[in-house]
Every structure is written in C-alpha cells, then in structure tokens.
XYZ file of C-alpha atoms in Angstrom:
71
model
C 19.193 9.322 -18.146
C 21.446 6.637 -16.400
C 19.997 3.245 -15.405
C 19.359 4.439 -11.628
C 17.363 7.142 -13.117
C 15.323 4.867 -15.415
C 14.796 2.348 -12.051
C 13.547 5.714 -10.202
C 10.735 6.490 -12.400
C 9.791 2.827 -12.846
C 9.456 2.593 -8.926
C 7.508 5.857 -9.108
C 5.391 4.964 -11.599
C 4.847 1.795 -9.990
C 3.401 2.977 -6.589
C 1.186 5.609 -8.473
C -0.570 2.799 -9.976
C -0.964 1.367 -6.504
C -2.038 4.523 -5.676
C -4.469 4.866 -8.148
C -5.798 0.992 -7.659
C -6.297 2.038 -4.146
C -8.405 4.828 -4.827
C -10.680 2.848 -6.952
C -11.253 0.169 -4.272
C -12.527 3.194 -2.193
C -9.709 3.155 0.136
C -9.301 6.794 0.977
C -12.973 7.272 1.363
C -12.879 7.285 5.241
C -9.773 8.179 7.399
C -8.367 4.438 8.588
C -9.893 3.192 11.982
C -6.916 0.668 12.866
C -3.838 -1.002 11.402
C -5.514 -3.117 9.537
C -6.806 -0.657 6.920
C -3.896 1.099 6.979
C -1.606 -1.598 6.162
C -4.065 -2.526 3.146
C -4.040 0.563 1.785
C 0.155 0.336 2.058
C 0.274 -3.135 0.198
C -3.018 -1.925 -2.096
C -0.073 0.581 -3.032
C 3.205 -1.605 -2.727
C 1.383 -4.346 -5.136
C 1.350 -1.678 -7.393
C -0.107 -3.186 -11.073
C -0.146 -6.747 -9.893
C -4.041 -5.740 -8.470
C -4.888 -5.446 -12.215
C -3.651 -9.033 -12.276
C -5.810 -10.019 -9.726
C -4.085 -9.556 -6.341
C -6.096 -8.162 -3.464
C -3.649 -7.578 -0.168
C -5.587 -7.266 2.410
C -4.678 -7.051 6.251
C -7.235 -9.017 8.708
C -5.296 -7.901 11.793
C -2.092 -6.546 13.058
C -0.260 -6.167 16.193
C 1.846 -3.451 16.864
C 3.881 -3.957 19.578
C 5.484 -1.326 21.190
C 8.317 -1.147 23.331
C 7.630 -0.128 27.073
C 9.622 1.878 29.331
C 11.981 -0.183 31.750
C 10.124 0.084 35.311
C-alpha cells in the first residue's frame, strides 16, 4: 500500500469517527429541520476525533443563498 493509499484510509477512518461522534450526540435521531442542523451534523463529522478533544461545531444559522433567474 502506497502513501495515497495509507492517506485514503486515514481520511476514511477519520470521518467514521465523526460519524460515530455524531451519532452519540443524537444527531440522526430526527430528520434535520433547516441548515443549521444539517451543517452540524457535517462539521460533527468533518471534526472527526477532535470532538473527543473537546470540540463541539455547531451551526446557529445559515443562509443559503440561491441564485435567481434573470427577469
């Protein structure tokens, strides 16, 4: 196994444990109600093991801003 495959599985590995953090906060309990909870349940998983460490992303509020049609 070559270093890209090595960096692979560490990335993969990573994000499971993000995974699994977020499941233990109760995260996938309820299907998300806005972009809020679904961007903390992306950066539960992105912070992978650093919420054993004591991070906690959370999202208070998010704007998505879409682009409209020209008139």
């Amino acid at each position: 196994m070559g270093i890209a495959g090595i960096v692979t599985v560490l990335v993969f590995v990573w994000l499971i444990i993000g995974a699994i953090a977020a499941g233990q906060r109760h995260y996938y309990d309820s299907a998300p109600t806005n972009c809020a909870s679904t961007g903390t349940i992306a950066e539960t998983i992105v912070a992978g093991p650093l919420n054993y460490l004591g991070m906690n992303p959370k999202v208070a509020d998010c704007h998505v801003d879409v682009p409209q049609p020209s008139p």
